Coordinates of C-alpha atoms in Angstrom, one line a residue:
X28 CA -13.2 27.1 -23.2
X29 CA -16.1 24.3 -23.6
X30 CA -15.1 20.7 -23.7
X31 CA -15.4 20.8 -27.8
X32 CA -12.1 22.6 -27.9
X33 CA -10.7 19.2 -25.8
X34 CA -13.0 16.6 -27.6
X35 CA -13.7 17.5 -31.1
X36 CA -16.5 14.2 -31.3
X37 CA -18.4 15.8 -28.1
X38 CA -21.8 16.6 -29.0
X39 CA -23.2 20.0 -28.0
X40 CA -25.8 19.9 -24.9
X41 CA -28.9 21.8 -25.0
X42 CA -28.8 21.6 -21.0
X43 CA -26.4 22.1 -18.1
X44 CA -24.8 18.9 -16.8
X45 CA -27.2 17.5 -13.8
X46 CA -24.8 17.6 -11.7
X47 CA -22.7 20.9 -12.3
X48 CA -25.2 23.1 -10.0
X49 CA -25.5 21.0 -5.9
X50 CA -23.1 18.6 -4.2
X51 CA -26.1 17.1 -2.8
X52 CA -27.3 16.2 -6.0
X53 CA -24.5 15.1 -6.7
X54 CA -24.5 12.4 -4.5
X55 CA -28.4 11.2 -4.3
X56 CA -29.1 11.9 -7.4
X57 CA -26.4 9.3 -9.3
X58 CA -27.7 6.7 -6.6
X59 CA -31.3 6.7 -8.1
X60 CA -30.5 6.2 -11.9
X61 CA -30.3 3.1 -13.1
X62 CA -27.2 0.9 -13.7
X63 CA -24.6 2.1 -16.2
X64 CA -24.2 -0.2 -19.7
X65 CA -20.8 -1.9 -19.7
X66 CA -19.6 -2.4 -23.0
X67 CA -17.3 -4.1 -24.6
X68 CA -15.5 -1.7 -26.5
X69 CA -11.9 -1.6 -26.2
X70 CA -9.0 1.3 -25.7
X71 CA -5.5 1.6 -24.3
X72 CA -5.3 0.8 -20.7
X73 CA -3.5 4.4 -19.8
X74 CA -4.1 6.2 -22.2
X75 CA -4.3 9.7 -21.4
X76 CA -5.3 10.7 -24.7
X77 CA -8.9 12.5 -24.8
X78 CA -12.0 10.7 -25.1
X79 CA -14.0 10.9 -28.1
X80 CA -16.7 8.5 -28.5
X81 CA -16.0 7.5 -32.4
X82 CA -13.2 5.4 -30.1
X83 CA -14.7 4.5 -27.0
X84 CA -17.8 3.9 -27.9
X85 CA -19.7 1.7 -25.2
X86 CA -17.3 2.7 -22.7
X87 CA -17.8 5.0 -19.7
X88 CA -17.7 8.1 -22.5
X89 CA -21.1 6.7 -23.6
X90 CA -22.6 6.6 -20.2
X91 CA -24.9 9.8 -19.3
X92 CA -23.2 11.7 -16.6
X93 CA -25.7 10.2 -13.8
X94 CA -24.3 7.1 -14.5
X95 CA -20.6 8.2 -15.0
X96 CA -20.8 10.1 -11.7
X97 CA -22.6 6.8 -10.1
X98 CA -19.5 4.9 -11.0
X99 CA -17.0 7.2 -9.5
X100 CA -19.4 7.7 -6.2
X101 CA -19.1 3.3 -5.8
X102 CA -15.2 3.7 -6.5
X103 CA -15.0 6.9 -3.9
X104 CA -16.7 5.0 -1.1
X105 CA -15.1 1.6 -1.1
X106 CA -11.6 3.6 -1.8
X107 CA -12.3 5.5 1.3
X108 CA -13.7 3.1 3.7
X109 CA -10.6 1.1 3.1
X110 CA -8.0 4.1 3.6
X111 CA -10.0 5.2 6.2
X112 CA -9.2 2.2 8.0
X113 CA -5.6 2.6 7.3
X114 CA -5.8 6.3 8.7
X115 CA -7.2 5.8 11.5
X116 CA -4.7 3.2 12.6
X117 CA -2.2 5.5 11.3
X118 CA -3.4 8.5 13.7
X119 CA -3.7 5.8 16.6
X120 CA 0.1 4.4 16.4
X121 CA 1.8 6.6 18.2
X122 CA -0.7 6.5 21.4
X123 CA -1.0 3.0 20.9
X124 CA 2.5 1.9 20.3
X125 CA 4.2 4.4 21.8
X126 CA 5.8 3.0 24.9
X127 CA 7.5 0.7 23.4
X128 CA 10.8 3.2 22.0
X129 CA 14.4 2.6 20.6
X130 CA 17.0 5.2 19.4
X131 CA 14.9 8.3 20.5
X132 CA 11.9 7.1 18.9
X133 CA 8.3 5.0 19.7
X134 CA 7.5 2.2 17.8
X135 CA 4.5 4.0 16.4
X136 CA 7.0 6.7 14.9
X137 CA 9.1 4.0 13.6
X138 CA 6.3 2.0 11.7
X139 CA 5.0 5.4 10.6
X140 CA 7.9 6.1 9.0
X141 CA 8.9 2.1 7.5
X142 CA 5.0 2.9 5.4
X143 CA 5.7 6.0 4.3
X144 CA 9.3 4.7 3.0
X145 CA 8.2 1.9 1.5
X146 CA 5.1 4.2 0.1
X147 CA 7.6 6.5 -1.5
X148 CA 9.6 3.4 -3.1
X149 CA 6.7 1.5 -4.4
X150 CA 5.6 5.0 -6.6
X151 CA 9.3 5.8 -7.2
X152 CA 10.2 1.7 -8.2
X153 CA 6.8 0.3 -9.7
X154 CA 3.6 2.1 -9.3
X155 CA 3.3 3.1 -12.8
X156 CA 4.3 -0.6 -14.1
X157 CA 1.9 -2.2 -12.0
X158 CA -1.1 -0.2 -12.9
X159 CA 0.3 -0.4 -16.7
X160 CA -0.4 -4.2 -15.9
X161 CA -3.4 -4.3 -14.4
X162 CA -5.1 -1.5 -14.9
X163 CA -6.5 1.4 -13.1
X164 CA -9.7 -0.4 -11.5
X165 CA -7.5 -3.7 -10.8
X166 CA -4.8 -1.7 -9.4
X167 CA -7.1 -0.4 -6.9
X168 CA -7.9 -3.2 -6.3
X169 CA -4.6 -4.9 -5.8
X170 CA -3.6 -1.8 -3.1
X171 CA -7.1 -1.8 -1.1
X172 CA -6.2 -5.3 -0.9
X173 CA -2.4 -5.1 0.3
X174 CA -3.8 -2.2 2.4
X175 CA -5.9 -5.2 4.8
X176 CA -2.0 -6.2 5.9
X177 CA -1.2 -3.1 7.3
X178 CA -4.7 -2.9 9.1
X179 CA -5.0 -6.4 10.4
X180 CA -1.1 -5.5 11.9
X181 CA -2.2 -3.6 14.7
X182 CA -4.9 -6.3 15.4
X183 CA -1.9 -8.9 15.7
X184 CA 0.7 -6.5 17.4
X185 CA -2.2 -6.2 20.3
X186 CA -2.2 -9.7 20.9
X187 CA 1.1 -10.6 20.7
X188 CA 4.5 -10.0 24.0
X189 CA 5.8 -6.0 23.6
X190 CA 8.9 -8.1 22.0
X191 CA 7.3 -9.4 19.2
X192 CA 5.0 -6.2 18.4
X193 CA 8.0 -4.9 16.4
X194 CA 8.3 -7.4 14.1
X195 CA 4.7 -7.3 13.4
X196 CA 4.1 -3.5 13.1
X197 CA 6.8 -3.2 10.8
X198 CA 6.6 -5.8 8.7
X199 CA 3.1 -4.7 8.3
X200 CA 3.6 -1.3 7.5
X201 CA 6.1 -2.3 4.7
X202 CA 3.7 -4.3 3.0
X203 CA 1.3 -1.6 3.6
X204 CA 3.1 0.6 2.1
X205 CA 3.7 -0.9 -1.1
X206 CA 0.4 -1.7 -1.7
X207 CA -0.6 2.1 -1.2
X208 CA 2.4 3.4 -3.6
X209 CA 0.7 2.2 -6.2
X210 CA -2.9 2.5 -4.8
X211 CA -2.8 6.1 -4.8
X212 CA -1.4 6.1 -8.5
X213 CA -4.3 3.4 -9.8
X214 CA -6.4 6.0 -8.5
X215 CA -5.0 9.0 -9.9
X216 CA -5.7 7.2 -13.6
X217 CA -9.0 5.7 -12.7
X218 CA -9.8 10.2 -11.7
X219 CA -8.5 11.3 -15.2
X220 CA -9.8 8.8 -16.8
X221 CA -13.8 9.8 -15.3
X222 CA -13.1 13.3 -15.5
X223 CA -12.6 12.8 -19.2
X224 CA -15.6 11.0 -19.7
X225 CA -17.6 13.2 -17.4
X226 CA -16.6 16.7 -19.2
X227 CA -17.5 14.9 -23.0
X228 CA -20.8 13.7 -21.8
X229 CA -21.3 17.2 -20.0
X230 CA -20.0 19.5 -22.8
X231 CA -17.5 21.2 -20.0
X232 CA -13.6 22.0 -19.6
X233 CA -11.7 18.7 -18.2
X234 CA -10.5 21.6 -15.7
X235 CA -13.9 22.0 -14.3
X236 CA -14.3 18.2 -14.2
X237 CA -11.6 17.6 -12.8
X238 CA -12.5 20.3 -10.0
X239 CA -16.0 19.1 -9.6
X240 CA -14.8 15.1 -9.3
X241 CA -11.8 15.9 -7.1
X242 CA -14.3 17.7 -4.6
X243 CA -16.8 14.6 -4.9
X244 CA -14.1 12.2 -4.1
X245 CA -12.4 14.3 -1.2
X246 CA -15.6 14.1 0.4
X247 CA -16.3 11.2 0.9
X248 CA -12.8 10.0 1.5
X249 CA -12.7 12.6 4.5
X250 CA -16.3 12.3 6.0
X251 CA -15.3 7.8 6.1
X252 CA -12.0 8.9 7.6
X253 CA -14.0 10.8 10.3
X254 CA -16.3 8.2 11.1
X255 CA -13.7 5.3 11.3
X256 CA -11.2 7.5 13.6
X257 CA -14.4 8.4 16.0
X258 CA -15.3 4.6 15.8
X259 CA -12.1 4.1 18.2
X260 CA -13.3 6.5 20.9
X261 CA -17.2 5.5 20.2
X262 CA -16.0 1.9 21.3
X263 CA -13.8 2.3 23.8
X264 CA -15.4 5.0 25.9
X265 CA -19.0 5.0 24.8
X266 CA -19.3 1.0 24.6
X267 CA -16.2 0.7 27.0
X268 CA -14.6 -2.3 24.9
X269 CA -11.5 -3.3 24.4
X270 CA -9.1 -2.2 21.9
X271 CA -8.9 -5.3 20.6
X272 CA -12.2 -4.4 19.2
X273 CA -11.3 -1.4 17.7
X274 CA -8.7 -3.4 15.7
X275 CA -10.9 -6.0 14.5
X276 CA -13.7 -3.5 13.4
X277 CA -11.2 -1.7 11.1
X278 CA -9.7 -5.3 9.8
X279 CA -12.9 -6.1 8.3
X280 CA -14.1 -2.8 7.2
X281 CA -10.6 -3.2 5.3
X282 CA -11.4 -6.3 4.0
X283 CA -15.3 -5.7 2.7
X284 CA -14.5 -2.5 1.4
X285 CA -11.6 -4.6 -0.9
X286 CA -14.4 -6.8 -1.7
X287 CA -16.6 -3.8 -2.9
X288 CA -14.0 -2.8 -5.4
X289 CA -15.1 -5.5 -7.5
X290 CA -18.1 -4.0 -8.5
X291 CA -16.6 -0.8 -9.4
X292 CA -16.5 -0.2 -13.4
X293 CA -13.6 -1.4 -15.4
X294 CA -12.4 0.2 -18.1
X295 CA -12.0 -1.5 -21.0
X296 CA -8.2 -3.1 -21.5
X297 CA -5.9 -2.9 -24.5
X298 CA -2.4 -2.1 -24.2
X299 CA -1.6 0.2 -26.7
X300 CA 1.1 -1.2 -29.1
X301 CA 3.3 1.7 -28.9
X302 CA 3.4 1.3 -24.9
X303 CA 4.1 -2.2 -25.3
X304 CA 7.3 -1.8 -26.9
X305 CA 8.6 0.7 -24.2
X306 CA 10.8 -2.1 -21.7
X307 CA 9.9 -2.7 -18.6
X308 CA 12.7 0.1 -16.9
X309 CA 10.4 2.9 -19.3
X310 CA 7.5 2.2 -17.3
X311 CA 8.8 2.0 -13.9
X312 CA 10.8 5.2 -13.8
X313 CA 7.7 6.8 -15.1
X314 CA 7.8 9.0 -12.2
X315 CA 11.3 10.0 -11.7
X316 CA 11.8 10.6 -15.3
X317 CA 8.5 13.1 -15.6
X318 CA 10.1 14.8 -12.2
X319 CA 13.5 15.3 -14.4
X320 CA 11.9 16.3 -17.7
X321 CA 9.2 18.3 -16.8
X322 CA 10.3 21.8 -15.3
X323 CA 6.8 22.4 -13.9
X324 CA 7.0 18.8 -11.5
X325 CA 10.2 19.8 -9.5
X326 CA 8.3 23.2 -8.2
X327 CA 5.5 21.5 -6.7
X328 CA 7.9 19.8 -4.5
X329 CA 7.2 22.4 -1.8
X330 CA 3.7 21.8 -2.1
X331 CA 3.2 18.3 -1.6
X332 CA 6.5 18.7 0.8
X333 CA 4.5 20.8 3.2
X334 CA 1.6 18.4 3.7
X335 CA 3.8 15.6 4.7
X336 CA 6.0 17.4 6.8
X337 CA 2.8 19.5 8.7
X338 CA 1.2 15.8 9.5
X339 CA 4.6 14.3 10.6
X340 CA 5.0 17.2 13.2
X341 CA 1.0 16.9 14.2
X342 CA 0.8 13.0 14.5
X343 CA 4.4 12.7 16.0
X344 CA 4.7 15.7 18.3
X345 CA 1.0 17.1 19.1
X346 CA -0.9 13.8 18.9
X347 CA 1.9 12.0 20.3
X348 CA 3.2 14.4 23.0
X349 CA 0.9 17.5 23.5
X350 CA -2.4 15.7 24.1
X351 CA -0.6 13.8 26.6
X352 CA 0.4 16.6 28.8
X353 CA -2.8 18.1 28.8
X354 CA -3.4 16.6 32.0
X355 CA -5.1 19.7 33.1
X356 CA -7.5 19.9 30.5
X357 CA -11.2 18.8 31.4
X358 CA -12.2 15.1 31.3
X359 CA -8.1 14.6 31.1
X360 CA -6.6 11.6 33.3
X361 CA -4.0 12.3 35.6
X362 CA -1.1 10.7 34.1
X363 CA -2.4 10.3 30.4
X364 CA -3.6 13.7 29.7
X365 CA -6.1 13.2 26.8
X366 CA -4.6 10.0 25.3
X367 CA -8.1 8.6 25.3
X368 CA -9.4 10.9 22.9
X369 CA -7.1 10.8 20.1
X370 CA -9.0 9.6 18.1
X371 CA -11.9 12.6 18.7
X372 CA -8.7 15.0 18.1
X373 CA -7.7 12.9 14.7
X374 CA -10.8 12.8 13.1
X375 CA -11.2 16.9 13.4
X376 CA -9.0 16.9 10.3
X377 CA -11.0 15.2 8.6
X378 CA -14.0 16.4 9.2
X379 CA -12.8 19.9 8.5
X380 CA -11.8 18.8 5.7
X381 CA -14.4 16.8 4.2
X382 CA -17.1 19.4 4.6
X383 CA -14.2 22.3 2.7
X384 CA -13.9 19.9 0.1
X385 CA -16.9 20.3 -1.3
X386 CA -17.2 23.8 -1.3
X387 CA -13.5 24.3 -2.6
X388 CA -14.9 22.1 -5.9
X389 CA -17.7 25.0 -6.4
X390 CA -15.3 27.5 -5.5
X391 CA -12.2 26.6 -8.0
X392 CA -14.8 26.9 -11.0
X393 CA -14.8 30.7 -10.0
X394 CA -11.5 31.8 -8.7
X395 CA -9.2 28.6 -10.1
X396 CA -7.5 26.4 -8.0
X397 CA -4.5 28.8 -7.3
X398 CA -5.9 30.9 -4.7
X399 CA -7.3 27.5 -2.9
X400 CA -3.4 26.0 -3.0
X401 CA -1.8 29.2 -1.9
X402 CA -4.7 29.2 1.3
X403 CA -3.9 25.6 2.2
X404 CA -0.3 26.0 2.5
X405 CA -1.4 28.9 4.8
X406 CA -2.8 27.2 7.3
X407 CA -0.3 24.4 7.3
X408 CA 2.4 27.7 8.0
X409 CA -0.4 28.8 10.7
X410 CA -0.3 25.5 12.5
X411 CA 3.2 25.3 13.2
X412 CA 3.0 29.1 14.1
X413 CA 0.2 28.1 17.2
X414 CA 3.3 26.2 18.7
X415 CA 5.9 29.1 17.7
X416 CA 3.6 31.6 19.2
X417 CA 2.9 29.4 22.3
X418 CA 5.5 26.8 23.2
X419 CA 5.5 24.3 25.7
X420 CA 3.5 21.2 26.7
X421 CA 2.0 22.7 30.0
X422 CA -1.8 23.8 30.2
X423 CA -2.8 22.8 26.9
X424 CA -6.8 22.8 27.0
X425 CA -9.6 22.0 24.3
X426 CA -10.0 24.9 22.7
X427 CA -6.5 25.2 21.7
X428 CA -6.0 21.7 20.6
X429 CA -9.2 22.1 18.4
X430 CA -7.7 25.0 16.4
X431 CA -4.7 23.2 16.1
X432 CA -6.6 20.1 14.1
X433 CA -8.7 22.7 12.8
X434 CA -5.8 24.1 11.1
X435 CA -4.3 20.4 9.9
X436 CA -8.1 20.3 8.0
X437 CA -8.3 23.3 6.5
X438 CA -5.0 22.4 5.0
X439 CA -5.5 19.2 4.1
X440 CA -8.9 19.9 2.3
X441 CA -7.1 21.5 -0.4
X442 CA -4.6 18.8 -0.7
X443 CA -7.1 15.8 -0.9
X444 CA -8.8 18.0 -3.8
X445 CA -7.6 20.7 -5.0
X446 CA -3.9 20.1 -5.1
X447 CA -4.8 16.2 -7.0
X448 CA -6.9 18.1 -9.1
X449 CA -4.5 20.5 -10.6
X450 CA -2.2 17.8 -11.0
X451 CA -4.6 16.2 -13.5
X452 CA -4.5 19.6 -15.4
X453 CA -0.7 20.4 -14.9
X454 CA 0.2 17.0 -16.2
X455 CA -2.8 15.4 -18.3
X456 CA -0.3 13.6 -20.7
X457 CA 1.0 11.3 -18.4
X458 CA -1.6 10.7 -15.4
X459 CA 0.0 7.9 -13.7
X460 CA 3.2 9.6 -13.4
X461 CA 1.8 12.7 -12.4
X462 CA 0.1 10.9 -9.0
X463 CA 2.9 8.8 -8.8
X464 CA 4.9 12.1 -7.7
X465 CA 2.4 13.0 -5.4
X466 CA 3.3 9.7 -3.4
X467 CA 7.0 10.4 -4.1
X468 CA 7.2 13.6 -3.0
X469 CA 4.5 13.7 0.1
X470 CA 5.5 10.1 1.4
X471 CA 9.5 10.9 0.8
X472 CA 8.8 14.6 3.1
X473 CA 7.0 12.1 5.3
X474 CA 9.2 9.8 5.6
X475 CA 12.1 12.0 6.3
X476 CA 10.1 13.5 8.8
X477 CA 8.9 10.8 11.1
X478 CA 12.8 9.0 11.1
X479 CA 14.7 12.6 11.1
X480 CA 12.4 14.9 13.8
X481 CA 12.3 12.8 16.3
X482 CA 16.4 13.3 16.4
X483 CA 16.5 16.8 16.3
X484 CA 17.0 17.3 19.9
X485 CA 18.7 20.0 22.3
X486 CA 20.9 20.1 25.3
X487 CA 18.8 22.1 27.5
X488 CA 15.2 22.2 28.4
X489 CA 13.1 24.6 27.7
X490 CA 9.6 25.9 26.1
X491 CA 11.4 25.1 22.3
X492 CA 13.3 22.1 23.8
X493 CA 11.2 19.2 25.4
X494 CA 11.1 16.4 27.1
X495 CA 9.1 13.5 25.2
X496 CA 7.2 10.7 27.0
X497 CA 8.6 7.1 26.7
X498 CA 12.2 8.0 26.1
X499 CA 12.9 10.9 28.1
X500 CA 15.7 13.0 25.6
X501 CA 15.0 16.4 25.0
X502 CA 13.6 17.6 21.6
X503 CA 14.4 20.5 19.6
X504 CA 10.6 21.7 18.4
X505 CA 11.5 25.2 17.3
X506 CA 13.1 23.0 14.2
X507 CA 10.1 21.6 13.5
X508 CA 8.0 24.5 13.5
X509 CA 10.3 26.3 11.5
X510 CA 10.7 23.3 8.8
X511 CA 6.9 23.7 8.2
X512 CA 6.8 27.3 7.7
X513 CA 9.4 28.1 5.5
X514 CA 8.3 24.6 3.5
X515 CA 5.0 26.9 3.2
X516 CA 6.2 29.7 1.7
X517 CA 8.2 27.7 -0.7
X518 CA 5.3 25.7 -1.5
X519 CA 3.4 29.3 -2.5
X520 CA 6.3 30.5 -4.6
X521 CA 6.5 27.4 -6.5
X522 CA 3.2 27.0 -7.4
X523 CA 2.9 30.5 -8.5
X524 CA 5.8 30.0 -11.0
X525 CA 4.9 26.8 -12.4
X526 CA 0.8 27.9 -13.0
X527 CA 2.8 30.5 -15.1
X528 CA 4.9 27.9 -16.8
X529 CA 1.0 26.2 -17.6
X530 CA -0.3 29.6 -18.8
X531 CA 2.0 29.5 -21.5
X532 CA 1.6 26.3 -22.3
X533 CA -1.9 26.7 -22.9
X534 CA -1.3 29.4 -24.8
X535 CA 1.0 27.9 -27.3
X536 CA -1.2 24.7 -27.7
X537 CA -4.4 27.2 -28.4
X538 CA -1.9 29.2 -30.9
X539 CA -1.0 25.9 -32.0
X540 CA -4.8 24.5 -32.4
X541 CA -5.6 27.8 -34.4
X542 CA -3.3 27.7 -37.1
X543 CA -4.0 23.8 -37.2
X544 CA -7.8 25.0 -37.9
X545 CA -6.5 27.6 -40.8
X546 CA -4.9 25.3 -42.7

C-alpha cells in the first residue's frame, strides 16, 4: 500500500525517497542539505490525523525528506546525549551506591526503583496533558531539562556524608523521573508526527516510515549511550580521575544537550477546538483509558513487561552482584571483582544494540516487525536462562559476562525500535497515549522489579539462593530467572494475537475506504 492510500493530497514521486536505500546516507547525507524552511502555518498540536499538505502547508509536510530527516537527526542526538547521561548513571548506581543498604536493599536499588515509580506515575497521571500543553518539541524539552536533576544527583550524593546521600539520590530520582514520564511520551508524538511527514514527502507506507525513523533514532540513542557509559571507565582507569569527574562530565553533557533542544523544529501550535473542550481529567487519563478501551493495548503488556523486568534482574543482580564476585576473572581486584569495569560491561548493551538497530529498520521493511518482536523477547528468555543453566556467583570470567550483555542488547535493539515502532502503527490515532503505555507498562515492571526482587530471598544457601554483598541475606535468583522467562513467552503470545486483532482492522478500514470510493 503506497502512502496515497494514507494521504490522498500526496503527490506521486518519480524517484525513490533518498534516504529509503543506506543508513549511512541516512545520516551524512541530511547533514549536508541546507536548513529546513519554518513556516508559519498552523495545525492542532496532537493531532494524529494524517498529513496532507492542503493543511499543513509550510510545515515540516512541505520540507523535502533531506530536510525532514535533518530535523529528526538534531532531535535524535540531543534526545540521546541527554538520556545517555541519565543511563549511564542509572547502570553505575548500584556499584556506586551500593554499600550504603536498608531493608535488604542498596541505595542504588532503591533510587532505581523511586525513578522508575515516579516514571510510571508521571505517564499514568500527566504525560499526555503536559505535552497537550506544550507541545511535542517543548515537552522534550521540558523532560531533557528535569532530566539534568537526576544527573547532577549523583554529582551531589558524591560530595556529600553517606547520611545525607539518601536524601539526595532520591529526591533526585523522583524528580527525574517525572520529567522522563512525559519525556518519553513528547517523544513518541514528535516520532509520529515526522514519520507522517516523512512517508508524504516520500510517497511510502507510514509503516515503513515509521520502521525506517525508529531505526534512525535507536541508533543514535544507543551508540551516545555507549560512549557516555565508557566515558566512566575512560576517566577513571585510562585518565585515573576521580569519580567526581565522571559526575560532572555527565551533568553538563545533561545540561548542553537540554540547551540543543532548542534548535530542534517546532511544530506549529493550535489546539484543536474539539480537544479543548475535553476537561483537564480527559487528557490526563489518556493512557489508562486507551489501556481499558483498546483490546490490542492490554496484550502488549508482556512485551514491554519483559524489558523492564530482564534489565531489573541485569542491573540489580548481574551488574550489581555477579561482576563483583568475579574476583577470579583477569584484570579483577581481589575484593572488588570487576566493579571497576561496569561501566565497560553496561555499555555492551548498547552497543549491541545500536549497531542491530539499524539493520532491524531495513529488515522489518521485508519480514514486518513481528518476527523482530518475537526474537527480542527471545533473548531476553535466553539471558535469564545463562543463569538457570549455570548458577552461582563463583568463577564468573569475561567471556561469559559478555554474552550475558550481549544478550540484554540484542534484546533491547528491538525494543528501542522496533517494539516503538509498531506502537506507532498499532495505535496511530492516539500517539501520546500509545507511548504513554510504553512508560506505564515498562517503568511499572521496573519498578516492581527493583523494590520486589531484591526481597525474594531463601533460607538456605545455595547455587539458586545467594548471598548479596552489602547486606548479607540470602536471595532467591531462581525467581528471578523464572519471572523473565515465562514474562517472554507471554510477551510472544500476546503480540501474536493482538497483530491479528491489527490485521483485521486493516482490513475493515480498506473494505471501509473501498466502498467509500464507490459511492
Amino acid at each position: 500500500m503506497s502512502a496515497r492510500s494514507h494521504f490522498p493530497h500526496a503527490p506521486a514521486t518519480n524517484s525513490p525517497c533518498p534516504f529509503s536505500s543506506s543508513p549511512i546516507l541516512a545520516i551524512t547525507q541530511p547533514l549536508l542539505t541546507s536548513p529546513a524552511t519554518m513556516g508559519n502555518a498552523r495545525q492542532p498540536l496532537l493531532d494524529a490525523s494524517p498529513y496532507s499538505r492542503s493543511s499543513t502547508r509550510g510545515s515540516m509536510s512541505d520540507m523535502t525528506p533531506s530536510q525532514i530527516v535533518r530535523s529528526f537527526l538534531l532531535m535524535s542526538i540531543c534526545f540521546s546525549a541527554n538520556h545517555g547521561a541519565v543511563t549511564a548513571c542509572l547502570g553505575l548506581a548500584s556499584a556506586r551506591l551500593g554499600d550504603l543498604t536498608y531493608l535488604d536493599a542498596d541505595l542504588g536499588t532503591w533510587q532505581n526503583g523511586t525513578l522508575y515509580t515516579f516514571y510510571t506515575l508521571s505517564a499514568v497521571f500527566g504525560a499526555t496533558y503536559v505535552v497537550d500543553r506544550l507541545g511535542s518539541r517543548n515537552g522534550i524539552l521540558a523532560g531533557v531539562s528535569i532530566y539534568c536533576v537526576y544527573v547532577c544527583c549523583f554529582l551531589v550524593a558524591s560530595l556529600v556524608s553517606d547520611a545525607n546521600k539518601w536524601p539526595v539520590a532520591l529526591i533526585g530520582a523522583a524528580i527525574g523521573g517525572v520529567g522522563g514520564g512525559f519525556l518519553w511520551t513528547a517523544q513518541g508524538a514528535y516520532f509520529g508526527k515526522t514519520a507522517a511527514a516523512y512517508a508524504l514527502a516520500c510517497d511510502i507506507p507510514k509503516e515503513d516510515a515509521t520502521a525506517y525513523l525508529g531505526g534512525l533514532f535507536a541508533f543514535f540513542y544507543l551508540s551516545e549511550e555507549v560512549a557516555l557509559k565508557l566515558l566512566s571507565t575512560l576517566i577513571t582507569q585510562v585518565l585515573e580521575l576521580d569519580w567526581l569527574v565522571v559526575f560532572i562530565s555527565y551533568s553538563v553533557i545533561a545540561f548542553l544537550s537540554a540547551v540543543g533542544i532548542l534548535f530542534v523544529y517546532k511544530f506549529p501550535e493550535e489546539a484543536a477546538k474539539e480537544n479543548d473542550k475535553k476537561d483537564f481529567c480527559y487528557k490526563v487519563t489518556a493512557a489508562t483509558r486507551l489501556l481499558t478501551t483498546d483490546t490490542k493495548m492490554p496484550l502488549m503488556i508482556p512485551m514491554n513487561a519483559v524489558f523492564g523486568f530482564a534489565a531489573a534482574f541485569l542491573n540489580s543482580y548481574v551488574t550489581g552482584q555477579v561482576i563483583h564476585f568475579a574476583t577470579t576473572a583477569p584484570g579483577a581486584d581481589p575484593v572488588n571483582g570487576l566493579d571497576n569495569y561496569v561501566g565497560t560491561f553496561t555499555a555492551i548493551p548498547a552497543a549491541v544494540a545500536a549497531v542491530m538497530s539499524l539493520i532491524l529498520g531495513k529488515v522489518a521493511a521485508k519480514t514486518g516487525k513481528g518476527p523482530i518482536l518475537i526474537g527480542g523477547a527471545c533473548a531476553f528468555a535466553a539471558l535469564a536462562s545463562v543463569f538457570l543453566i549455570r548458577p552461582g556467583l563463583d568463577d564468573w570470567g569475561w567471556a561469559p559476562l559478555i554474552t550475558v550483555f550481549i544478550l540484554m542488547g540484542m534484546g533491547r535493539a528491538t525494543f528501542e525500535s522496533t517494539l516503538r515502532a509498531t506502537f506507532a502503527d498499532f495505535f496511530s490515532s492516539n500517539l501520546p497515549g500509545a507511548f504513554a503505555n510504553i512508560i506505564l507498562q515498562s517503568g511499572l515492571s521496573s519498578a516492581f522489579a527493583f523494590f520486589a526482587f531484591p526481597h525474594i530471598t531463601c533460607d538456605e544457601e545455595s547455587d539458586y539462593c545467594v548471598e548479596y554483598k552489602g547486606n548479607g541475606g540470602l536471595h532467591n535468583v531462581l525467581a528471578l530467572e523464572l519471572i523473565v522467562i515465562v514474562t517472554a513467552l507471554l510477551a510472544i503470545l500476546g503480540y501474536w494475537k493482538a497483530s491479528k486483532i491489527r490485521d483485521r482492522e486493516i482490513l475493515e478500514e480498506k473494505e471501509g475506504g473501498d466502498l467509500v470510493e464507490k459511492v
